[in-house]
Coordinates of C-alpha atoms and ligand atoms in Angstrom, one line a residue:
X1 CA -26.0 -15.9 10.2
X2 CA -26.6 -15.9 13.8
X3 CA -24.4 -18.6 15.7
X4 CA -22.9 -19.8 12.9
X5 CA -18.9 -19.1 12.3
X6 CA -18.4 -17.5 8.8
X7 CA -15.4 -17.9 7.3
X8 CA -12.7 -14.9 6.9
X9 CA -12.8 -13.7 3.3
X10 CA -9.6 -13.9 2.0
X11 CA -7.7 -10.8 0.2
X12 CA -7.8 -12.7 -3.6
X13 CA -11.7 -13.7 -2.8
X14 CA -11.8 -9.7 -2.8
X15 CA -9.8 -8.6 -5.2
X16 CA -11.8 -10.5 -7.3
X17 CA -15.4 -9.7 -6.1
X18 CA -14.0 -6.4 -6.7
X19 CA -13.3 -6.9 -10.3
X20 CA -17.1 -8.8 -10.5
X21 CA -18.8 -5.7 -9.6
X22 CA -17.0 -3.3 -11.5
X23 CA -16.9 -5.3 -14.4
X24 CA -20.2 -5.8 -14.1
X25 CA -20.8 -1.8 -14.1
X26 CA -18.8 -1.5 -17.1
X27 CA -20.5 -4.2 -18.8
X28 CA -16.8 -6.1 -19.6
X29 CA -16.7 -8.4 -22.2
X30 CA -16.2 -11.6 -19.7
X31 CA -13.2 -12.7 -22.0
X32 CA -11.4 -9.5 -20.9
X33 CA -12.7 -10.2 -17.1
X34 CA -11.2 -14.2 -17.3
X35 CA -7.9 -12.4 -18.2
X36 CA -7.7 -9.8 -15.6
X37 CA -8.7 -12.5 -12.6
X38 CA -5.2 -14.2 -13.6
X39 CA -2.0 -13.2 -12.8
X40 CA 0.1 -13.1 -16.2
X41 CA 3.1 -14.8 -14.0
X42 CA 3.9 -16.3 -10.3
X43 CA 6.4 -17.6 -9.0
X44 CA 7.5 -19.7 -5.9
X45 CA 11.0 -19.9 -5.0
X46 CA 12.8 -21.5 -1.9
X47 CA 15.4 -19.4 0.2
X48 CA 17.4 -21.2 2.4
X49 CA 19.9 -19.3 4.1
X50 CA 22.3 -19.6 6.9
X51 CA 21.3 -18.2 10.4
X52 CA 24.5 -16.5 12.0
X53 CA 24.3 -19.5 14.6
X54 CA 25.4 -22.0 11.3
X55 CA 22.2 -23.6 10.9
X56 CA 20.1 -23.5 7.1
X57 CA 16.9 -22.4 7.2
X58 CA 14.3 -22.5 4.0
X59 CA 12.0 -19.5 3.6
X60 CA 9.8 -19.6 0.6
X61 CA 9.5 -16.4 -1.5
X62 CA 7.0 -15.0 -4.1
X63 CA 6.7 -12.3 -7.0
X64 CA 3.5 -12.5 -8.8
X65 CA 3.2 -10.4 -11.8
X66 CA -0.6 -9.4 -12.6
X67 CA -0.3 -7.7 -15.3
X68 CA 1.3 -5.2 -17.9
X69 CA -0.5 -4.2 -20.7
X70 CA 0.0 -0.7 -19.2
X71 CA 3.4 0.0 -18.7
X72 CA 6.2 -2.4 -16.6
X73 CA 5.4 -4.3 -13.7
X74 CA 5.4 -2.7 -10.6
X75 CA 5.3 -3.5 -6.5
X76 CA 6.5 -3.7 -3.0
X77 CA 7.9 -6.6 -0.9
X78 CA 6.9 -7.8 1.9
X79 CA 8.6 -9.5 4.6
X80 CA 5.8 -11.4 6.6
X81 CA 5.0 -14.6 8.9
X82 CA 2.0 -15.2 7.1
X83 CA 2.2 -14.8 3.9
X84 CA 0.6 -16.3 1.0
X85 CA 0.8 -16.6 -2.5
X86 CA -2.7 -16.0 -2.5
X87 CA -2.7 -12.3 -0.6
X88 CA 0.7 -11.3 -2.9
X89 CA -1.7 -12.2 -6.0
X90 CA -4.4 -9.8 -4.3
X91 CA -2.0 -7.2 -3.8
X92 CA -0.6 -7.6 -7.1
X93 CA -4.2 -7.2 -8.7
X94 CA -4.5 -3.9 -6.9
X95 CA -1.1 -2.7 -8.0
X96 CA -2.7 -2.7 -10.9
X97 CA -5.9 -1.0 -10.6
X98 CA -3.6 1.7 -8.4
X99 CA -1.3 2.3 -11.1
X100 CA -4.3 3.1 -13.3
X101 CA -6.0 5.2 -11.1
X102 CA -3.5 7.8 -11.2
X103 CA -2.2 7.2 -14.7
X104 CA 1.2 5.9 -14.3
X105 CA 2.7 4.2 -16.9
X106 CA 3.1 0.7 -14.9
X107 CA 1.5 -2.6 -14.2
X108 CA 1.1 -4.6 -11.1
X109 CA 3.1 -7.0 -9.1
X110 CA 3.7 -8.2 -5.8
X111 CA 6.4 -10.1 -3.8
X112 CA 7.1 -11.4 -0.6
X113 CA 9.2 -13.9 1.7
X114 CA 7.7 -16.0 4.5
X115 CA 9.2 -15.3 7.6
X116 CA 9.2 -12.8 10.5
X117 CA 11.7 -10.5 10.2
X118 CA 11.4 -9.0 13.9
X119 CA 13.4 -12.3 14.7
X120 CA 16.1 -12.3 11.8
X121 CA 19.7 -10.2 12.3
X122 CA 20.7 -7.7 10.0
X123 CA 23.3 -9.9 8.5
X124 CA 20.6 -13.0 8.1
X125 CA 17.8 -10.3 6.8
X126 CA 21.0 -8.8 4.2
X127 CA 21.0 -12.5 3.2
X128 CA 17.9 -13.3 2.7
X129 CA 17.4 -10.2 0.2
X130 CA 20.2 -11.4 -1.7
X131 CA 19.1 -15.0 -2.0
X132 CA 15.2 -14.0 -2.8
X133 CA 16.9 -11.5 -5.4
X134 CA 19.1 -13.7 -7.3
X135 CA 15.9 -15.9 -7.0
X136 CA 13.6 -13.9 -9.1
X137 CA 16.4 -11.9 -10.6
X138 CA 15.2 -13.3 -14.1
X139 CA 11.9 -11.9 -13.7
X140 CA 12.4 -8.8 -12.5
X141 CA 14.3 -5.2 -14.1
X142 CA 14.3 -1.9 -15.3
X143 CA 11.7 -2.1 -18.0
X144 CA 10.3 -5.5 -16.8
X145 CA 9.3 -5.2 -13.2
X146 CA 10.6 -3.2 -10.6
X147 CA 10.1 -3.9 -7.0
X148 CA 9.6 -1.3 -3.7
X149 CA 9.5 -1.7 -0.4
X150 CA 6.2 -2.7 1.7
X151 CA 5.6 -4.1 5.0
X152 CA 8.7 -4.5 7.2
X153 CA 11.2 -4.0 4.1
X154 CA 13.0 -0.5 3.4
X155 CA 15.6 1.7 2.1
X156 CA 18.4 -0.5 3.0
X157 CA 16.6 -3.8 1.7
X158 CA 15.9 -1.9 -1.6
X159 CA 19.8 -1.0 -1.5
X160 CA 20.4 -4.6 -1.1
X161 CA 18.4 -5.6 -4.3
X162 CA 20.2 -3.0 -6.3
X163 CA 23.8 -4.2 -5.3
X164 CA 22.7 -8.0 -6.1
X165 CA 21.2 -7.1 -9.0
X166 CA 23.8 -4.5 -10.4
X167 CA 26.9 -7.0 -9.2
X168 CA 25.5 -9.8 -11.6
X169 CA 24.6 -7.5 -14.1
X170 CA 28.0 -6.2 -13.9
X171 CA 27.4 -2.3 -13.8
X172 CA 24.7 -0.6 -11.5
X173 CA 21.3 -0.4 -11.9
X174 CA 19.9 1.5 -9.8
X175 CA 16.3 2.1 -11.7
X176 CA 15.6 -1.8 -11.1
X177 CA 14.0 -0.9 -7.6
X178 CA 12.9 2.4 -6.1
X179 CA 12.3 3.2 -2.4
X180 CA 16.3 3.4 -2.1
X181 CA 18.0 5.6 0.0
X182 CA 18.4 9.4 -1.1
X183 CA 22.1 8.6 -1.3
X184 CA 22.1 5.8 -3.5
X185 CA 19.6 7.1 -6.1
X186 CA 16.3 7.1 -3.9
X187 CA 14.3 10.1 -4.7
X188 CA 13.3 13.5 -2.3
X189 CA 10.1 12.5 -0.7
X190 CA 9.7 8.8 -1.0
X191 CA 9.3 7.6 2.4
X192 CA 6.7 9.9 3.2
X193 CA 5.0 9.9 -0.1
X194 CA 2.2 7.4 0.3
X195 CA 0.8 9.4 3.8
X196 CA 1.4 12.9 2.1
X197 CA -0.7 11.2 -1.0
X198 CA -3.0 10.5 1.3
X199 CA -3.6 13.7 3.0
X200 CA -3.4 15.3 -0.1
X201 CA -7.3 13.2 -0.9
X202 CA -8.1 13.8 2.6
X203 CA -8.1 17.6 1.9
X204 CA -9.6 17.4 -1.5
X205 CA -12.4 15.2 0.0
X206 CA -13.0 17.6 2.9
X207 CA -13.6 20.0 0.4
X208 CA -16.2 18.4 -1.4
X209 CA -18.1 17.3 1.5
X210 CA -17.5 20.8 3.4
X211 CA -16.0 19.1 6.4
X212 CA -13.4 21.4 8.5
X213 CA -10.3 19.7 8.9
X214 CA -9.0 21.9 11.5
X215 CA -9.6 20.6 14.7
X216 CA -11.1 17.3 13.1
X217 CA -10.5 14.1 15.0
X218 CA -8.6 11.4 13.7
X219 CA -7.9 7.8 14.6
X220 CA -4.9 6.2 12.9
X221 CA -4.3 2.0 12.9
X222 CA -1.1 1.0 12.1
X223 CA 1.8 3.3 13.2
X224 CA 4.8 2.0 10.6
X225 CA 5.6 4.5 7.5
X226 CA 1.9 5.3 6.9
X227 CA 0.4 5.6 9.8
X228 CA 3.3 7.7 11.3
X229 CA 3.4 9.9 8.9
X230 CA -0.1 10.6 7.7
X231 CA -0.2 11.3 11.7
X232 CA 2.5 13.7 11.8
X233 CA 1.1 15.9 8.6
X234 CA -3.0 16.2 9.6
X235 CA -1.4 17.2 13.1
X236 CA 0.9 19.8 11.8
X237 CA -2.2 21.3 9.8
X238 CA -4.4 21.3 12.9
X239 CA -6.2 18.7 13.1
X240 CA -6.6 16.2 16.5
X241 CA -5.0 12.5 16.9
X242 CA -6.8 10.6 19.4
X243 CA -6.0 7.3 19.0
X244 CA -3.1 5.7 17.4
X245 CA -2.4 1.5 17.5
X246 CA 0.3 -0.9 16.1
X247 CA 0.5 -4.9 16.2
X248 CA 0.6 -4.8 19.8
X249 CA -2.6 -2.4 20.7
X250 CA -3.5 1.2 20.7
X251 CA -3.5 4.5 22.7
X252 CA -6.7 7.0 23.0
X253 CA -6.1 10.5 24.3
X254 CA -9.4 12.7 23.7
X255 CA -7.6 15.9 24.6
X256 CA -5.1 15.1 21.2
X257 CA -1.5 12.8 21.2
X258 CA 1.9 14.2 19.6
X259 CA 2.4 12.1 16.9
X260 CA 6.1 13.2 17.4
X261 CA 6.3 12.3 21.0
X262 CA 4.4 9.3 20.2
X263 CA 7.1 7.8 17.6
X264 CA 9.9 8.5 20.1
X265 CA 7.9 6.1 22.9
X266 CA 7.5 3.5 20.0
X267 CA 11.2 3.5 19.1
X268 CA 12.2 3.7 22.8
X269 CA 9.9 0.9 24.0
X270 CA 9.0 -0.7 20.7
X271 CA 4.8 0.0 20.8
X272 CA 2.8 2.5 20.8
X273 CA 1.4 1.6 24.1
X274 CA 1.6 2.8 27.6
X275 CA 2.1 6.6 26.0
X276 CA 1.8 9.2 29.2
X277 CA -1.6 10.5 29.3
X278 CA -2.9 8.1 27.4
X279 CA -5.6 5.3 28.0
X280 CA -4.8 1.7 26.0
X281 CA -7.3 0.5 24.0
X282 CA -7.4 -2.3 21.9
X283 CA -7.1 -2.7 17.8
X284 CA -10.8 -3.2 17.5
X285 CA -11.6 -0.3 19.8
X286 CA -9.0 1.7 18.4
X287 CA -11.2 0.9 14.6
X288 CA -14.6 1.7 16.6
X289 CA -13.4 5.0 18.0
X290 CA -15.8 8.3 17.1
X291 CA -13.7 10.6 15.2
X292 CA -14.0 12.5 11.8
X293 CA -11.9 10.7 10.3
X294 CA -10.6 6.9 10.6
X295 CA -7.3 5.7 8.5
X296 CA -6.2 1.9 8.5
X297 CA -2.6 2.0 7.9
X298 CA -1.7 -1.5 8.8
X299 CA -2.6 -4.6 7.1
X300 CA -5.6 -6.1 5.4
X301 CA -9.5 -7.3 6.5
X302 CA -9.4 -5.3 9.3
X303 CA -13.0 -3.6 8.5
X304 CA -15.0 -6.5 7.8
X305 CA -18.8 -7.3 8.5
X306 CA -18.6 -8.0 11.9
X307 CA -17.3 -4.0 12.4
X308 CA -18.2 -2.3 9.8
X309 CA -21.9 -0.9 11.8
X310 CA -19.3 -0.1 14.9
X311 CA -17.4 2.3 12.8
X312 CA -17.8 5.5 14.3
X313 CA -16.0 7.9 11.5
X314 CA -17.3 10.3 8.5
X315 CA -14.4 9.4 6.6
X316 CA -12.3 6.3 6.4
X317 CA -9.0 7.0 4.6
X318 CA -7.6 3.7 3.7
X319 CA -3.6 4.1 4.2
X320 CA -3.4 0.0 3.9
X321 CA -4.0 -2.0 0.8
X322 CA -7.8 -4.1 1.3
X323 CA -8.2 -3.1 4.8
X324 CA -12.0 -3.1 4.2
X325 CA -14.0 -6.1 2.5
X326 CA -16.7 -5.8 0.1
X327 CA -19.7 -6.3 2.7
X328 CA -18.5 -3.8 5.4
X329 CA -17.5 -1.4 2.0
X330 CA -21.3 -1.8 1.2
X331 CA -22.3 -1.0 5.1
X332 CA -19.9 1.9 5.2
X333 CA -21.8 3.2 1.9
X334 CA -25.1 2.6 3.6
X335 CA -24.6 4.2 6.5
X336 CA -23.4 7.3 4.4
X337 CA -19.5 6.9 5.5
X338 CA -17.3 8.7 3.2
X339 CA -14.2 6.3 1.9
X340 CA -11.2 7.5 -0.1
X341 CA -10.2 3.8 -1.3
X342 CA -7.1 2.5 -1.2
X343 CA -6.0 1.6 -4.6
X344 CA -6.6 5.8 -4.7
X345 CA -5.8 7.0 -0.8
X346 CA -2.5 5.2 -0.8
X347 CA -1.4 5.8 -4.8
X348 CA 1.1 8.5 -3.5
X349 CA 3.6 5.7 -3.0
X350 CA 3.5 4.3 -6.4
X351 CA 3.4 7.4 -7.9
X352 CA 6.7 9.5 -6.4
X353 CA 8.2 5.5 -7.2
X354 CA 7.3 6.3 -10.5
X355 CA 9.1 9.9 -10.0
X356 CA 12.2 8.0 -8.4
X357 CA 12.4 5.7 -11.6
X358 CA 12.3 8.4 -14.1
X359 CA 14.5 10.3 -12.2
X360 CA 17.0 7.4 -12.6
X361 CA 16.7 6.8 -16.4
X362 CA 17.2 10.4 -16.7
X363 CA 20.1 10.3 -14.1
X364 CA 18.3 13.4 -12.3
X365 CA 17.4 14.3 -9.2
X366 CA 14.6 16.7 -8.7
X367 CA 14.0 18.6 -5.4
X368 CA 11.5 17.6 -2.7
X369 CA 9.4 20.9 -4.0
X370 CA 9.5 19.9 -7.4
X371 CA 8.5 16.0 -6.3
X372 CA 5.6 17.1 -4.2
X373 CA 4.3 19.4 -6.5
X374 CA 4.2 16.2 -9.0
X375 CA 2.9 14.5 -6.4
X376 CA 0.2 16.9 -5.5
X377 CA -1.0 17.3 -9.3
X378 CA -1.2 13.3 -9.5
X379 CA -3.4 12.5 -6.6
X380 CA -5.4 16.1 -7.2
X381 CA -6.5 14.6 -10.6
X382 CA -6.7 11.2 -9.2
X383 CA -9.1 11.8 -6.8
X384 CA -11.4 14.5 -9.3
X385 CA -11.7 11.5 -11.5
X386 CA -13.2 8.9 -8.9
X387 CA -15.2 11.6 -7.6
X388 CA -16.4 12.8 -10.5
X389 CA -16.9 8.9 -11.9
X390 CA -18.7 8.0 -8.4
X391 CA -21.2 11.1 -9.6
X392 CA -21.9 10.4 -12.7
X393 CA -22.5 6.3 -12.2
X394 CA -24.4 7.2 -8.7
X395 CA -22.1 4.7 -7.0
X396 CA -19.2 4.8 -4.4
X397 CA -15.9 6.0 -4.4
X398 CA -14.1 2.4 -4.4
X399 CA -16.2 1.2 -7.0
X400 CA -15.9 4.2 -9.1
X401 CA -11.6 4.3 -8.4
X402 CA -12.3 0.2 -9.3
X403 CA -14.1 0.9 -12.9
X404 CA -11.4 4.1 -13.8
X405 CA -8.7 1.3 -13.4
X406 CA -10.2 -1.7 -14.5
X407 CA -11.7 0.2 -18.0
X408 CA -8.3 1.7 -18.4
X409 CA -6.5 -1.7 -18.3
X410 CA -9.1 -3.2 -20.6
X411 CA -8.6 -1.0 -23.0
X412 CA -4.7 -1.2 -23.2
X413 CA -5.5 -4.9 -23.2
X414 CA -8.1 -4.9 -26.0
X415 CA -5.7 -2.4 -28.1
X416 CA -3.2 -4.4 -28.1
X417 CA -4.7 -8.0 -28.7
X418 CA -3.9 -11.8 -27.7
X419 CA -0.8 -13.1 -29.6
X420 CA 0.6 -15.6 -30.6
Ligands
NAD501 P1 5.2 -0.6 8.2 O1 5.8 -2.0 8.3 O2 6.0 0.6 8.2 O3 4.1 -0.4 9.3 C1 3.1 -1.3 9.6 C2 2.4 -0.9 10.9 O4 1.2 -1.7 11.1 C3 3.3 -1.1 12.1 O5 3.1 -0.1 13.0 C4 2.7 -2.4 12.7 O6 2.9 -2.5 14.1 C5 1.3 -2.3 12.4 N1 0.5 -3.5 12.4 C6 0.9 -4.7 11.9 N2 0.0 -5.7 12.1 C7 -1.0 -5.0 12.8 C8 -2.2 -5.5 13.3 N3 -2.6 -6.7 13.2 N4 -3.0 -4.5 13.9 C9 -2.6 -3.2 14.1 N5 -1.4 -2.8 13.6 C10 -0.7 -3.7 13.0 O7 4.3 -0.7 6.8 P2 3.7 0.5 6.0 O8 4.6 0.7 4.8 O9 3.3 1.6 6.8 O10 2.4 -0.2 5.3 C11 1.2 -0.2 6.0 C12 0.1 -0.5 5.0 O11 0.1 0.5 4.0 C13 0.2 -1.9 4.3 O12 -1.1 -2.4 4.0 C14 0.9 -1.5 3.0 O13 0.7 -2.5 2.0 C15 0.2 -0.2 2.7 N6 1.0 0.7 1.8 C16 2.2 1.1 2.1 C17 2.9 1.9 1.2 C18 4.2 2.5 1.5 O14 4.7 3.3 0.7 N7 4.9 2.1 2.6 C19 2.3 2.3 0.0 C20 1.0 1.8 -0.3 C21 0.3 1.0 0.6

């Protein structure tokens, strides 16, 4: 309402408005709904740790684990200043659903520590992965739940979970996280996986809408592991970057930027901004730029209401996890914008996670072709399925990727029972 400050919807208050409507489409049995808004498990635990200047400090650290009536739990860690158990439960939920969507055997989860790792060492960040490991180490393994990396967390803080984990275990086990480096188990193909996922529906979508990617613009928010690379592959297959933004604000070039030359400024100066040739905007100009095609890649609500008639894309890609609410999702639908949701667009990381894993039980290690190729024939079928859902049920491709997941779950859930 006019003048009247509305409160931010929060990521859970999504996840489970989501859940509402496509239960609601599915006609769920409400029983089945009340056990699906729940996580099945979370935990809180305290980290204290000691800063290299001798001092204790307590950080407080999460894994919620939403369910797995579909396979073991499954998802990243994030290393943030804010936090909450509330948005890991969120991201948990759509661990879930994502899981589903592309019909990997796994559940969801979610975990996180409070704090802002720009500021901790690499010593005091090493310790802090140990202590939050040994933490939830009772909760977490091979066949129960197995973490990844997410926001500000990587290959080496995977690495470090395996060695904590593995040294109290006594021999390693390297299947109990995935995301690791190549030498130590990780598989070809990880770290790009989730933006090659993603272009992979981005191509598939083009072709159903008859769009022509080459030469398409594109605007890209977020610049970390997603944004970079989902950058670097449409522009090796022709297609325009004019705008590109991290934390700190964005640049727009309407002649085209070099993703390439663009991540070497970032490293060197630690932003994308003040990129020769290249005018700075801000995040929400950056969101509101006219392009074909628009991909969040940074963190949640960012395409809410208050934006969502200022978008100025035919497609929105979503490379983040709930970077749209329900209300701008409903405007984007309206005003005819195609969107390849998240807990589909960004399934590629979850999925070559899954190819890491079983590449570990196995004690294998397949080549990048053969992972892509996988990969490829996942999010192929993935995306057929919402489409072809969104068809038949007249509806929109995040609620149709929302009632695939949510009827799969339900049906492992209802198969096998409540007991004791
Ligand atoms: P990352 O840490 O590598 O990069 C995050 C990027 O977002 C950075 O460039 C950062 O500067 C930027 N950013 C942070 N806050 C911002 C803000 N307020 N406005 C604009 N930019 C901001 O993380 P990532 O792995 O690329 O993850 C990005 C998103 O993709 C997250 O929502 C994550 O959950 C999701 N995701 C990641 C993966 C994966 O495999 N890495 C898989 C699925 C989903």
């Amino acid at each position: 309402m006019k003048g009247e400050m509305k409160r931010e919807i929060s990521p859970l208050e999504v996840a489970i408005q989501q859940l509402d409507i496509a239960a609601e489409m599915l006609n769920l049995e409400p029983g089945i709904c009340m056990v699906l808004k729940k996580p099945k498990r979370s935990l809180i635990v305290s980290v204290p740790i000691k800063r290299d200047n001798g001092e204790i400090e307590v950080y407080t650290g999460f894994r919620v684990q939403h369910n797995d009536a579909r396979g073991p739990y499954k998802g990243g860690i994030r290393y943030h200043p804010d936090i909450t158990l509330e948005e890991v439960t969120a991201l948990a939920m759509w661990m879930t659903w994502k899981c589903a969507v592309v019909e990997i055997p796994y559940g969801g989860a979610k975990g996180g520590v409070k704090c802002n790792p720009k500021e901790l060492s690499m010593n005091e960040l090493e310790r802090l992965t140990r202590r939050y490991t040994t933490m939830i180490l009772n909760i977490i393994g091979p066949y129960q739940d197995v973490p990844a990396p997410d926001v500000y967390t990587d290959a080496q803080t995977m690495a470090w979970i395996m060695d904590t984990y593995s040294q109290i275990k006594g021999y390693m086990v390297p299947e109990v996280v995935t995301g690791k480096p190549l030498y130590l188990e990780g598989s070809e193909g990880r770290e790009a996986a989730t933006a090659r996922g993603l272009v992979y529906c981005v191509n598939e979508a083009a072709k159903y809408l008859g769009m022509r990617l080459k030469g398409a613009t594109v605007a890209v928010q977020g610049f970390g592991k997603v944004g970079w690379n989902a950058a670097r592959f449409l522009y090796n297959q022709g297609l325009k970057i004019i705008g590109v933004s991290d934390s700190k604000g964005g640049v727009y070039n309407p002649d085209g930027i070099n993703p390439y030359k663009l991540r070497k400024h970032k490293l060197e100066t630690g932003s994308v901004i003040d990129f020769e040739g290249c005018k700075n905007i801000t995040n929400k100009e950056l969101l509101e730029l006219e392009c074909d095609i628009l991909i969040p890649a940074a963190i949640e609500n960012q395409i809410t209401e208050r934006n969502a008639d200022n978008i100025n894309a035919k497609m929105v890609a979503e490379g983040a996890n709930g970077p749209t609410t329900p209300e701008a999702s409903r405007i984007l639908t309206e005003r005819g914008i195609f969107v390849i949701p998240d807990i589909l667009a960004n399934a590629g990381g979850v999925t070559v996670s899954y190819f890491e894993w079983v590449q570990n039980l196995h004690r294998e290690h397949w080549s990048e072709e053969e992972v892509n190729r996988k990969l490829k024939a996942k999010m192929v079928k993935g995306f057929r399925d919402v489409y072809n859902m969104a068809r038949k049920h007249e509806t929109d491709m995040r609620t149709s990727a929302l009632m695939l997941a949510v009827d799969r779950v339900a049906k492992a859930l209802i198969s096998l029972g409540l007991w004791p």
